[in-house]
XYZ file of C-alpha atoms in Angstrom:
723
model
C -0.025 0.083 0.065
C 2.894 2.356 0.986
C 4.381 1.644 -2.434
C 1.062 2.281 -4.108
C 0.767 5.781 -2.440
C 4.378 6.578 -3.106
C 3.709 5.680 -7.057
C 0.519 7.837 -7.177
C 2.492 10.842 -5.439
C 5.305 10.613 -8.150
C 2.704 10.539 -10.725
C 1.016 13.338 -9.473
C 4.451 15.266 -9.363
C 5.041 14.329 -12.979
C 1.784 15.492 -14.286
C 2.102 19.041 -12.214
C 5.416 19.295 -13.921
C 4.999 17.851 -17.476
C 7.541 20.031 -19.377
C 10.454 19.969 -16.716
C 13.548 19.187 -18.374
C 12.094 18.873 -21.810
C 12.800 21.244 -24.796
C 10.155 23.261 -26.591
C 8.837 21.766 -30.101
C 6.958 23.411 -32.991
C 3.970 21.094 -32.065
C 3.785 23.019 -28.705
C 3.783 26.261 -30.354
C 1.535 25.769 -33.428
C -0.687 22.875 -32.678
C -0.923 22.000 -29.371
C -1.047 25.801 -27.864
C 0.749 24.649 -24.936
C 2.074 28.085 -24.022
C -1.191 30.111 -25.083
C -2.004 32.422 -22.145
C -5.636 32.601 -20.929
C -7.750 35.953 -20.798
C -11.033 37.003 -20.053
C -13.325 35.398 -22.663
C -15.494 38.042 -24.346
C -15.964 40.887 -21.566
C -18.293 43.345 -22.098
C -18.705 46.274 -19.552
C -22.497 46.462 -19.505
C -22.979 49.751 -17.239
C -24.377 50.214 -13.628
C -21.235 48.305 -12.108
C -21.805 45.100 -14.112
C -19.944 43.523 -16.653
C -20.794 40.220 -18.860
C -18.421 37.324 -19.936
C -19.371 34.469 -22.269
C -17.724 30.921 -21.155
C -18.747 27.467 -21.472
C -21.436 28.094 -18.859
C -23.056 30.719 -21.333
C -23.174 34.572 -20.819
C -22.910 35.747 -17.334
C -23.677 38.695 -15.816
C -20.833 39.657 -13.029
C -20.590 42.883 -10.578
C -17.255 44.638 -10.375
C -17.591 45.355 -6.612
C -18.754 41.895 -5.582
C -16.377 39.004 -6.774
C -18.439 36.496 -5.962
C -21.656 37.893 -7.707
C -22.410 35.566 -10.827
C -25.972 35.321 -12.613
C -26.244 33.237 -15.790
C -28.327 35.059 -18.211
C -28.245 32.707 -21.176
C -26.738 28.967 -21.091
C -27.741 27.987 -24.758
C -29.906 29.144 -27.518
C -32.634 26.697 -28.871
C -34.204 28.165 -32.196
C -36.903 26.076 -34.238
C -35.988 22.909 -32.090
C -32.387 23.250 -33.046
C -29.499 24.281 -30.626
C -27.679 27.508 -32.106
C -23.983 27.583 -31.414
C -23.318 31.520 -31.123
C -19.968 33.094 -31.302
C -20.486 36.618 -30.395
C -22.972 38.776 -28.207
C -23.824 42.463 -27.338
C -26.586 43.864 -24.902
C -28.958 46.394 -25.518
C -28.617 49.788 -23.338
C -31.289 48.359 -20.710
C -29.627 44.784 -20.659
C -33.081 43.376 -21.392
C -32.112 42.118 -24.723
C -29.041 40.071 -25.885
C -27.908 39.991 -29.786
C -25.927 36.637 -30.644
C -24.108 36.204 -33.821
C -23.912 32.647 -35.435
C -22.351 31.218 -38.863
C -19.567 34.092 -38.764
C -18.281 34.684 -42.435
C -14.911 36.636 -42.472
C -14.626 39.034 -45.263
C -11.338 41.176 -44.399
C -9.129 41.903 -41.489
C -12.020 43.306 -39.284
C -15.137 42.547 -41.252
C -17.553 39.970 -41.280
C -21.103 38.855 -41.787
C -23.082 36.556 -39.743
C -26.752 35.372 -38.801
C -28.175 36.868 -35.787
C -30.658 36.043 -33.181
C -32.349 38.268 -30.555
C -33.095 37.241 -26.996
C -35.613 38.941 -25.004
C -34.329 38.369 -21.264
C -37.469 38.981 -19.507
C -39.941 37.345 -21.826
C -37.180 34.338 -22.861
C -38.581 34.889 -26.366
C -35.854 34.535 -29.011
C -36.161 35.796 -32.855
C -34.061 35.019 -35.870
C -33.327 38.264 -37.363
C -31.545 37.307 -40.738
C -33.951 35.263 -42.717
C -33.155 37.659 -45.714
C -29.587 36.942 -45.681
C -26.371 37.552 -43.223
C -25.590 41.018 -42.329
C -22.662 43.208 -41.019
C -22.304 45.824 -38.446
C -25.764 45.318 -36.386
C -26.130 47.597 -33.515
C -28.682 48.654 -31.044
C -30.295 52.195 -31.286
C -29.646 54.252 -28.164
C -33.108 53.271 -26.734
C -32.666 49.721 -27.399
C -36.245 49.623 -29.574
C -34.383 49.152 -33.332
C -31.426 47.674 -34.604
C -29.424 49.180 -37.636
C -27.258 46.572 -40.124
C -26.138 46.579 -43.488
C -26.892 43.718 -45.771
C -25.703 43.699 -49.706
C -24.174 47.031 -49.100
C -27.276 48.704 -47.887
C -28.350 50.169 -44.683
C -31.337 48.878 -42.952
C -33.289 49.552 -39.533
C -35.404 46.922 -37.809
C -37.915 48.369 -35.425
C -38.121 45.561 -32.577
C -41.563 46.343 -31.450
C -43.320 46.265 -34.697
C -41.002 43.516 -36.357
C -40.717 45.862 -39.401
C -37.493 46.143 -41.579
C -37.126 49.786 -43.060
C -34.252 50.088 -46.065
C -32.635 52.994 -45.848
C -30.637 53.057 -49.114
C -31.261 50.997 -52.121
C -28.202 52.019 -54.311
C -25.635 49.659 -52.712
C -23.747 47.365 -55.128
C -20.819 45.225 -54.805
C -17.523 46.916 -56.114
C -19.849 50.162 -56.894
C -21.622 51.744 -54.167
C -21.271 50.674 -50.094
C -23.549 52.192 -47.510
C -22.663 52.292 -43.930
C -19.471 50.276 -44.667
C -16.012 51.329 -45.340
C -14.232 50.086 -48.466
C -11.153 47.626 -48.197
C -8.536 50.655 -47.886
C -10.456 52.403 -44.965
C -11.037 49.553 -43.273
C -7.437 48.284 -43.635
C -5.808 51.884 -42.929
C -8.178 53.590 -40.965
C -8.965 50.799 -38.729
C -12.732 50.662 -38.700
C -15.293 48.368 -39.907
C -18.825 50.444 -39.278
C -19.357 53.740 -41.110
C -22.468 54.593 -39.737
C -23.521 56.202 -36.307
C -26.856 56.462 -34.357
C -27.439 60.051 -33.010
C -27.888 60.332 -29.180
C -31.680 60.613 -29.439
C -31.945 57.616 -31.772
C -34.005 59.637 -34.434
C -31.435 59.798 -36.851
C -28.603 57.746 -38.476
C -25.649 59.444 -39.941
C -23.805 57.130 -42.521
C -20.772 57.377 -45.127
C -21.511 56.117 -48.750
C -18.303 54.781 -50.718
C -18.509 55.203 -54.635
C -15.800 52.931 -55.559
C -17.028 52.557 -59.286
C -13.425 54.211 -60.668
C -11.229 52.763 -58.405
C -9.314 49.802 -59.883
C -9.792 46.163 -59.219
C -7.431 43.292 -57.923
C -8.566 39.606 -58.405
C -7.379 36.683 -56.024
C -7.476 32.966 -57.233
C -8.685 30.181 -54.974
C -7.583 26.678 -55.623
C -9.138 24.422 -53.063
C -12.748 24.044 -54.406
C -12.080 20.954 -56.291
C -13.277 22.324 -59.608
C -11.932 22.483 -62.942
C -11.243 25.922 -62.499
C -10.385 28.137 -59.631
C -12.886 30.494 -57.922
C -12.131 34.373 -58.614
C -12.997 36.859 -56.115
C -12.295 40.534 -57.684
C -12.433 43.492 -55.579
C -11.675 47.333 -55.335
C -8.154 47.792 -54.341
C -6.681 51.559 -54.835
C -2.974 51.158 -55.006
C -0.357 54.120 -54.717
C -1.155 56.743 -57.060
C -4.225 55.214 -58.163
C -7.894 56.460 -57.858
C -9.590 56.295 -54.497
C -13.161 55.905 -53.702
C -15.208 58.967 -53.607
C -16.966 59.434 -49.893
C -19.971 61.482 -49.111
C -21.479 61.557 -45.702
C -25.389 61.387 -45.335
C -28.243 61.557 -42.876
C -31.448 59.541 -42.571
C -34.217 60.777 -40.325
C -36.431 58.057 -39.161
C -39.414 60.498 -38.357
C -39.501 61.771 -41.856
C -37.772 59.006 -43.720
C -35.837 61.497 -45.604
C -32.255 61.180 -46.788
C -29.964 64.289 -46.904
C -26.229 64.434 -48.182
C -24.387 66.765 -46.089
C -22.526 69.751 -47.458
C -18.902 68.305 -47.161
C -17.205 68.282 -50.383
C -16.590 64.955 -51.726
C -13.889 63.613 -54.236
C -11.026 60.911 -54.307
C -8.430 63.601 -53.084
C -9.716 63.413 -49.711
C -10.689 61.095 -46.893
C -13.387 61.083 -44.336
C -11.508 58.945 -41.564
C -14.283 59.417 -38.854
C -17.794 60.612 -38.169
C -19.038 61.262 -34.601
C -22.095 62.689 -32.838
C -20.809 65.569 -30.618
C -22.673 66.300 -27.274
C -24.721 69.451 -29.057
C -28.000 69.046 -30.496
C -28.145 67.797 -33.722
C -24.336 68.104 -34.532
C -22.304 65.734 -36.405
C -18.628 66.059 -36.374
C -16.646 65.015 -39.671
C -12.888 64.753 -39.816
C -11.557 65.703 -43.358
C -8.237 64.805 -44.181
C -6.594 65.583 -47.457
C -4.907 62.977 -49.395
C -1.552 63.694 -48.405
C -2.633 63.062 -44.721
C -1.155 66.261 -43.460
C -3.897 68.606 -43.095
C -6.850 67.297 -40.843
C -10.191 69.472 -40.759
C -12.476 68.803 -37.801
C -15.894 69.896 -39.311
C -19.198 69.976 -37.268
C -22.612 69.942 -39.167
C -25.865 70.711 -38.290
C -27.836 68.017 -39.304
C -31.256 70.053 -39.148
C -30.155 73.001 -41.600
C -27.000 71.522 -42.945
C -24.833 74.346 -42.338
C -20.892 72.990 -42.057
C -18.543 74.883 -39.800
C -14.737 74.172 -39.709
C -13.699 74.394 -36.182
C -10.348 73.138 -35.947
C -7.526 72.478 -38.674
C -4.211 70.024 -37.686
C -1.440 70.493 -40.120
C 1.613 68.615 -39.635
C 4.913 68.871 -41.846
C 4.787 65.145 -42.100
C 1.367 63.648 -41.735
C -1.070 63.369 -38.976
C -1.090 60.188 -36.912
C -4.155 58.236 -38.181
C -3.955 56.125 -34.736
C -5.077 59.345 -32.903
C -8.670 59.505 -34.622
C -10.524 57.338 -31.947
C -9.104 59.457 -29.345
C -11.404 62.078 -30.123
C -13.869 62.661 -26.932
C -16.409 65.571 -26.425
C -16.146 67.059 -22.866
C -19.327 69.211 -23.418
C -21.380 70.697 -26.410
C -18.352 73.282 -26.913
C -15.147 71.080 -26.000
C -13.418 68.192 -26.927
C -10.025 66.279 -26.038
C -7.780 64.668 -28.515
C -4.313 63.432 -28.993
C -1.814 65.232 -31.164
C 1.881 65.593 -32.019
C 1.783 69.374 -31.811
C 4.574 69.386 -29.146
C 6.514 66.644 -30.530
C 5.322 63.957 -28.594
C 1.978 62.195 -28.660
C 0.294 64.264 -25.904
C -3.574 65.299 -24.892
C -4.891 68.530 -25.707
C -8.358 70.191 -25.076
C -9.920 72.439 -27.601
C -13.238 74.814 -27.122
C -14.417 75.374 -30.367
C -16.746 78.377 -29.146
C -13.774 80.145 -28.007
C -11.233 78.614 -30.556
C -9.062 77.833 -27.195
C -6.287 75.112 -27.566
C -5.161 74.022 -24.062
C -2.628 71.473 -23.343
C -4.202 69.025 -21.060
C -1.033 66.716 -20.573
C 2.366 67.867 -22.304
C 4.989 65.733 -21.433
C 8.476 64.534 -23.488
C 6.932 61.012 -23.712
C 4.156 59.481 -25.827
C 0.590 58.999 -24.673
C -0.149 55.527 -26.256
C -3.833 55.045 -25.772
C -6.492 57.727 -24.591
C -9.474 55.495 -22.652
C -11.657 58.642 -21.977
C -12.768 60.922 -19.328
C -15.109 60.522 -16.283
C -17.652 62.559 -14.746
C -15.242 64.392 -12.566
C -13.017 65.426 -15.667
C -10.239 63.037 -15.341
C -8.727 61.600 -18.245
C -7.380 57.774 -18.254
C -4.203 57.172 -20.273
C -1.690 54.321 -21.216
C 1.819 55.855 -21.538
C 5.555 55.342 -22.666
C 6.887 57.527 -20.022
C 10.065 55.650 -18.874
C 11.284 53.036 -21.242
C 9.847 52.675 -24.865
C 9.156 48.966 -24.136
C 7.282 49.531 -21.153
C 3.673 50.970 -20.606
C 2.136 52.520 -17.687
C -1.656 53.573 -16.885
C -2.465 56.970 -15.399
C -4.946 59.446 -14.763
C -4.911 63.346 -15.278
C -7.396 65.496 -13.445
C -8.835 68.654 -15.272
C -6.153 70.814 -13.924
C -3.338 68.714 -15.307
C -2.177 66.785 -12.197
C -1.164 63.183 -12.773
C -1.353 60.282 -10.975
C -0.233 56.926 -12.050
C -2.085 53.909 -11.536
C 0.064 51.262 -12.033
C 3.845 50.677 -10.516
C 5.753 47.695 -11.677
C 7.804 47.834 -14.684
C 5.855 45.923 -17.180
C 3.512 46.612 -20.115
C 0.331 47.514 -18.606
C -3.324 47.724 -20.339
C -6.825 48.730 -19.095
C -10.077 48.370 -20.061
C -12.441 50.726 -18.021
C -16.510 50.485 -17.562
C -18.732 52.979 -18.809
C -18.570 55.412 -15.957
C -14.870 55.012 -15.059
C -15.453 53.540 -11.471
C -14.127 50.055 -12.322
C -11.340 48.856 -14.796
C -9.842 45.756 -15.929
C -5.865 45.878 -15.415
C -3.926 43.504 -17.359
C -0.559 43.422 -17.459
C 2.636 41.243 -18.202
C 6.427 41.054 -18.470
C 9.039 38.964 -20.207
C 9.197 37.039 -16.874
C 5.619 37.292 -15.632
C 2.663 35.476 -17.346
C -0.532 37.992 -17.905
C -2.403 38.693 -15.172
C -5.965 40.444 -15.121
C -7.687 41.971 -12.287
C -10.601 44.063 -11.319
C -9.656 47.276 -9.868
C -11.689 50.517 -8.771
C -10.983 54.361 -9.184
C -12.909 55.169 -6.581
C -11.497 52.815 -3.438
C -9.346 49.869 -2.663
C -11.494 46.873 -4.170
C -9.129 44.848 -5.970
C -9.123 41.047 -7.204
C -7.863 38.742 -9.624
C -9.857 37.503 -12.507
C -6.969 35.239 -14.232
C -3.483 34.710 -12.920
C -2.170 32.104 -15.542
C -0.573 30.513 -12.704
C -0.409 27.070 -14.592
C 1.373 29.009 -17.563
C 3.725 30.522 -15.006
C 4.384 27.196 -13.496
C 5.314 25.811 -16.943
C 7.671 28.693 -17.776
C 9.333 28.264 -14.439
C 10.127 24.542 -14.722
C 11.457 24.937 -18.148
C 14.227 26.860 -16.858
C 14.343 28.924 -20.342
C 16.692 31.367 -21.135
C 15.340 35.308 -20.247
C 14.921 37.841 -22.770
C 17.489 40.556 -22.091
C 16.813 44.385 -22.789
C 19.666 46.037 -24.627
C 20.605 48.988 -26.525
C 22.179 48.532 -30.033
C 24.088 50.781 -32.172
C 22.227 52.475 -34.987
C 23.582 53.881 -38.502
C 23.775 57.214 -36.670
C 26.127 57.687 -34.368
C 24.199 59.311 -31.586
C 21.025 57.346 -31.701
C 20.950 53.952 -29.826
C 18.140 51.471 -30.810
C 15.849 49.533 -28.317
C 16.449 45.704 -28.616
C 16.116 42.165 -26.445
C 18.367 39.335 -26.936
C 17.947 35.680 -26.106
C 21.090 33.852 -25.518
C 21.067 29.978 -26.238
C 21.007 27.719 -22.936
C 24.586 26.974 -21.341
C 25.588 29.834 -23.265
C 29.813 29.681 -23.246
C 31.017 33.124 -24.341
C 33.974 31.480 -25.755
C 32.035 29.608 -28.292
C 30.712 31.081 -31.641
C 26.804 31.031 -32.213
C 25.019 32.117 -35.369
C 22.811 35.210 -34.720
C 19.186 35.441 -35.585
C 17.582 38.994 -36.183
C 13.858 39.373 -35.921
C 12.128 42.893 -36.723
C 9.232 44.599 -38.699
C 10.512 47.926 -38.570
C 7.329 49.814 -40.143
C 6.247 53.366 -39.145
C 4.974 53.764 -35.719
C 5.203 49.936 -35.159
C 6.963 48.311 -32.059
C 8.338 44.649 -31.580
C 10.431 45.022 -28.539
C 8.028 44.941 -25.591
C 8.147 43.868 -22.273
C 5.477 41.180 -22.370
C 5.345 37.714 -21.873
C 5.257 34.807 -24.701
C 7.028 31.757 -25.287
C 7.790 31.666 -29.108
C 9.604 30.721 -31.979
C 12.310 32.844 -30.943
C 12.989 30.599 -27.361
C 12.877 27.537 -29.740
C 15.561 29.271 -31.945
C 17.508 29.883 -28.943
C 17.283 26.171 -28.052
C 18.280 25.249 -31.484
C 21.576 27.110 -30.974
C 20.773 30.626 -32.299
C 21.456 34.178 -30.218
C 18.246 35.786 -31.036
C 17.735 39.717 -31.378
C 14.726 41.912 -31.713
C 15.329 45.502 -32.629
C 13.448 48.324 -33.300
C 15.108 50.895 -35.833
C 14.307 54.259 -36.635
C 10.787 55.211 -37.580
C 9.050 52.853 -34.904
C 7.010 53.815 -31.954
C 7.185 55.520 -28.554
C 10.013 57.671 -29.045
C 8.585 60.949 -29.858
C 7.659 62.284 -33.169
C 10.745 62.921 -34.864
C 12.142 59.345 -34.088
C 9.285 57.741 -35.734
C 8.735 59.815 -38.782
C 12.307 60.466 -39.792
C 11.603 57.991 -42.520
C 9.154 60.048 -44.563
C 9.550 59.857 -48.100
C 12.174 57.240 -48.128
C 10.721 54.027 -46.568
C 13.373 51.448 -46.087
C 16.487 53.681 -46.358
C 17.152 54.478 -42.691
C 15.501 51.147 -41.249
C 17.740 49.200 -43.453
C 21.078 51.056 -42.708
C 20.217 50.383 -39.018
C 19.485 46.508 -39.390
C 22.642 46.470 -41.265
C 24.676 48.477 -38.620
C 23.321 45.922 -36.191
C 24.680 43.010 -38.146
C 27.877 44.828 -38.307
C 28.025 45.299 -34.639
C 27.109 41.482 -34.116
C 29.922 40.504 -36.631
C 32.400 42.125 -34.200
C 31.128 40.244 -31.047
C 33.655 37.380 -30.195
C 30.591 34.807 -29.635
C 28.808 35.644 -32.759
C 29.657 33.532 -36.232
C 30.245 36.224 -38.284
C 29.386 34.639 -41.393
C 26.364 33.622 -40.148
C 23.560 36.172 -39.682
C 19.850 35.699 -40.618
C 17.182 38.378 -40.830
C 14.018 37.471 -40.725
C 10.428 39.361 -41.133
C 6.608 39.408 -42.183
C 4.725 42.074 -44.211
C 6.749 45.019 -43.916
C 9.269 43.244 -42.068
C 9.606 40.956 -45.150
C 10.199 43.860 -47.173
C 13.121 44.962 -44.862
C 14.894 41.567 -44.488
C 14.556 41.063 -48.367
C 16.180 44.589 -48.778
C 18.776 43.935 -46.009
C 19.956 40.641 -47.563
C 20.538 42.960 -50.902
C 22.003 46.213 -49.390
C 23.645 44.302 -46.647
C 25.443 41.606 -48.393
C 28.487 41.798 -46.506
C 26.847 41.516 -43.388
C 23.756 38.964 -43.739
C 24.033 35.427 -44.607
C 20.521 34.719 -45.011
C 16.888 36.150 -45.184
C 13.239 34.965 -44.724
C 10.785 37.166 -46.005
C 7.076 36.693 -45.528
C 4.439 38.317 -47.627
C 6.976 40.964 -48.448
C 6.058 44.389 -49.940
C 8.517 44.425 -53.042
C 7.838 47.762 -54.217
C 5.597 50.410 -52.978
C 3.775 50.905 -56.036
C 2.195 47.606 -55.444
C 0.891 48.511 -52.230
C -2.469 50.342 -50.938
C -2.818 54.245 -51.634
C -3.749 55.074 -48.050
C -0.856 53.683 -46.307
C 1.789 54.023 -48.995
C 0.972 57.766 -49.736
C 0.974 58.517 -45.890
C 4.535 58.081 -45.899
C 5.787 58.222 -49.266
C 3.335 60.561 -51.199
C 2.628 59.221 -54.839
C 5.245 57.462 -57.222
C 4.522 60.142 -59.497
C 5.561 62.819 -56.752
C 8.327 60.656 -54.974
C 9.920 58.156 -57.935
C 13.000 58.236 -56.253
C 11.862 57.548 -52.892
C 10.020 54.471 -54.404
C 12.574 53.025 -56.423
C 15.910 53.463 -54.193
C 15.089 51.202 -51.393
C 12.636 48.642 -53.644
C 13.914 45.186 -53.696
C 12.814 44.736 -56.769
C 15.213 47.777 -58.135
C 18.152 46.386 -56.089
C 17.962 42.719 -57.116
C 21.442 43.360 -58.946
C 22.820 43.612 -55.314
C 21.944 40.262 -54.102
C 24.744 37.984 -54.439
C 24.492 34.482 -55.559
C 26.336 32.853 -52.376
C 23.289 34.378 -50.372
C 20.022 32.296 -49.274
C 16.713 34.099 -49.502
C 13.318 32.263 -48.679
C 10.211 34.095 -49.796
C 6.758 32.983 -48.311
C 3.453 34.206 -49.675
C -0.145 33.288 -49.604
C -1.969 33.395 -52.606
C -5.225 34.835 -51.381
C -3.537 37.755 -49.430
C -5.911 40.602 -50.156
C -3.351 42.653 -48.164
C 0.188 42.554 -49.696
C -0.630 40.719 -53.024
C 1.145 37.765 -54.052
C 2.016 39.822 -57.128
C 4.843 41.154 -54.995
C 6.916 38.077 -54.668
C 5.983 36.811 -57.845
C 7.392 40.263 -59.398
C 10.491 39.737 -57.563
C 10.944 36.237 -58.525
C 10.216 36.976 -62.121
C 13.168 39.175 -62.233
C 15.358 36.790 -60.122
C 15.084 34.189 -62.548
C 15.768 36.668 -65.488
C 19.135 37.364 -63.734
C 19.774 33.572 -62.855
C 19.831 34.483 -58.968
C 19.070 31.375 -56.738
C 16.142 31.787 -54.192
C 13.475 29.639 -52.280
C 10.110 30.210 -52.072
C 7.145 28.624 -50.803
C 3.454 29.431 -51.481
C 0.636 28.916 -49.397
C -2.833 28.523 -51.963
C -5.840 30.016 -50.617
C -4.072 31.622 -47.408
C -4.197 35.301 -46.395
C -1.852 37.673 -45.123
C -1.834 35.895 -41.901
C -1.402 32.456 -43.218
C -2.853 30.489 -40.693
C -5.709 27.546 -40.268
C -5.449 24.105 -39.446
C -1.861 22.809 -39.480
C -0.907 25.833 -41.765
C 1.347 27.524 -38.897
C 2.885 24.225 -38.012
C 3.697 23.573 -41.701
C 5.179 27.067 -41.978
C 7.409 26.998 -39.278
C 8.636 23.719 -40.011
C 9.493 25.114 -43.412
C 11.616 27.752 -41.737
C 13.589 25.507 -39.915
C 14.272 23.288 -43.063
C 15.772 26.232 -44.857
C 17.923 27.131 -41.931
C 19.230 23.867 -41.246
C 19.948 22.536 -45.052
C 22.084 25.715 -45.152
C 23.885 24.541 -41.949
C 22.879 27.705 -40.102
C 22.375 26.258 -36.694
C 25.052 25.227 -34.275
C 24.501 21.610 -34.484
């Protein structure tokens, strides 16, 4: 019996520490998700001190102030005798109705269409809302008595009391007219998928109409259908210097059933990146941006008389940061708060458009990276990069500018506040600490853990992996140091030499060097004998406006010079194999890795480029022209740092692996094909791997496992590992 008990104890210990002394496998990372962190599943703040979650139990109502309070609102959905598997949910304003989505069909990066069911919590009745077809961007009216949505590019309203559908537009047509939704390039580059907004009283809907008739098309072929011919998907994609959609703004009045076009100049040489109702009566704010994206107008339109006023203009010698558009927050009927780089850093300002007074609210020599909003007392809540660019902190600033930090640890802190800013979900991690989620109060000392990822932390601790070490590396400019981290191989011996592997993205205002937790391919590479470096070049985020915008009109130049300088520095280190340095990247990072292999042939032995941009003339208008203007205006900027125009610099003894998905709607496979066409013509060897029917992310099923196995095969075949 004693022996049996001992065996049981040993077995339990073995189960508790299943990875102790074991190596990471690619299957752990890309098939079993062994190191995936837990989060808070589909959490929604629903007001009055409540939040909801969607777990295996169903949709559950919780109280911020009471850790133990739990009320299951819906454990399952049965309609017409069938159990419906729903994927998402939203509440009406009074929390008496729940809207459920099912049979989701993805479209682009953010957009999707789905079937929808409505559940009345009080009566327990449910309704199928999409018998006429799947819809997009469905929302409750402010009073919760109506729904708005888009079907087949037209905008509709459904009255929940009369069960009557009203069609607000009728001219919607695929690849021609879109009502209430953005076109492809707006969704991708301005970051939104809904182009309509209910008025605060629920009596009007403002919406954007996209006329993309004259925008050039691009076609994707899909091969996995089993048919004799591939399926063809053709959509509108404006490339740099080509024609954009014409965008107009309209208002539909539900009382008069009248559609009115607002008096905002329309044309393909400008953008409308946001519309938002103000706190004034019948007032809609429209942001209007010129095509160069360096002149942003704040317009207010009275939707009753169609009078338009320009209340503020923001100019920038480079471009206005598009990531700040969502920060626009109305404080009262005459004043708004917003983020701007007027000071040289991303700071918080107030603007009174009645007195035309611009006031700094929080002006510091560091960047605000998120503006969460303002509470009833006038406190603003922010995420900031106030110390080191790879950390984040959460703080609040009162209406007089007094600053109070709500976080202390050196880590990467995030926040989600409830509607009245009395409670918030604090999430944070570091390179050594798995993500923690906790409820906190802005009013008192309430604080408790929702998820601590203890199991993941124990796994990580038991494996005794080499730690990420934050360092600085030299750039191509003597006075500038670059943020970086490195992972040394286990049992690193400084007297030996190791191959080096550089990961980067390098795109404008991006950031890869972060103090966040994760077990990834980079840990696997270190296990395989590489010294892994992650580097943020000039042009990246959280170091002020000049640092991130100095790449203007010359994308790729400074970034590649920096990576080559880093590579040369690594060559000088006694423990790095000077003839064995690999650089890799995805998307913009693939553009960079390819360019670095060409321009830095004396430094880099090998490059892996996934879904790379090969020439900026092949990429979309909004992103490319923001940083480069058009090919017609800046031909040298486009050509000088294009891999397509630098092929001759690629030495035949270098190794290049190109990877692309044929269904990439973002960076078209045309990029890779154009480069390989030119390389073949010049008899330059390369490796290429194509993923049929895969988009820019190249995922699904065993795809990622297959992809990373391919990477390792490429490296090992060229004897680039330390084995």
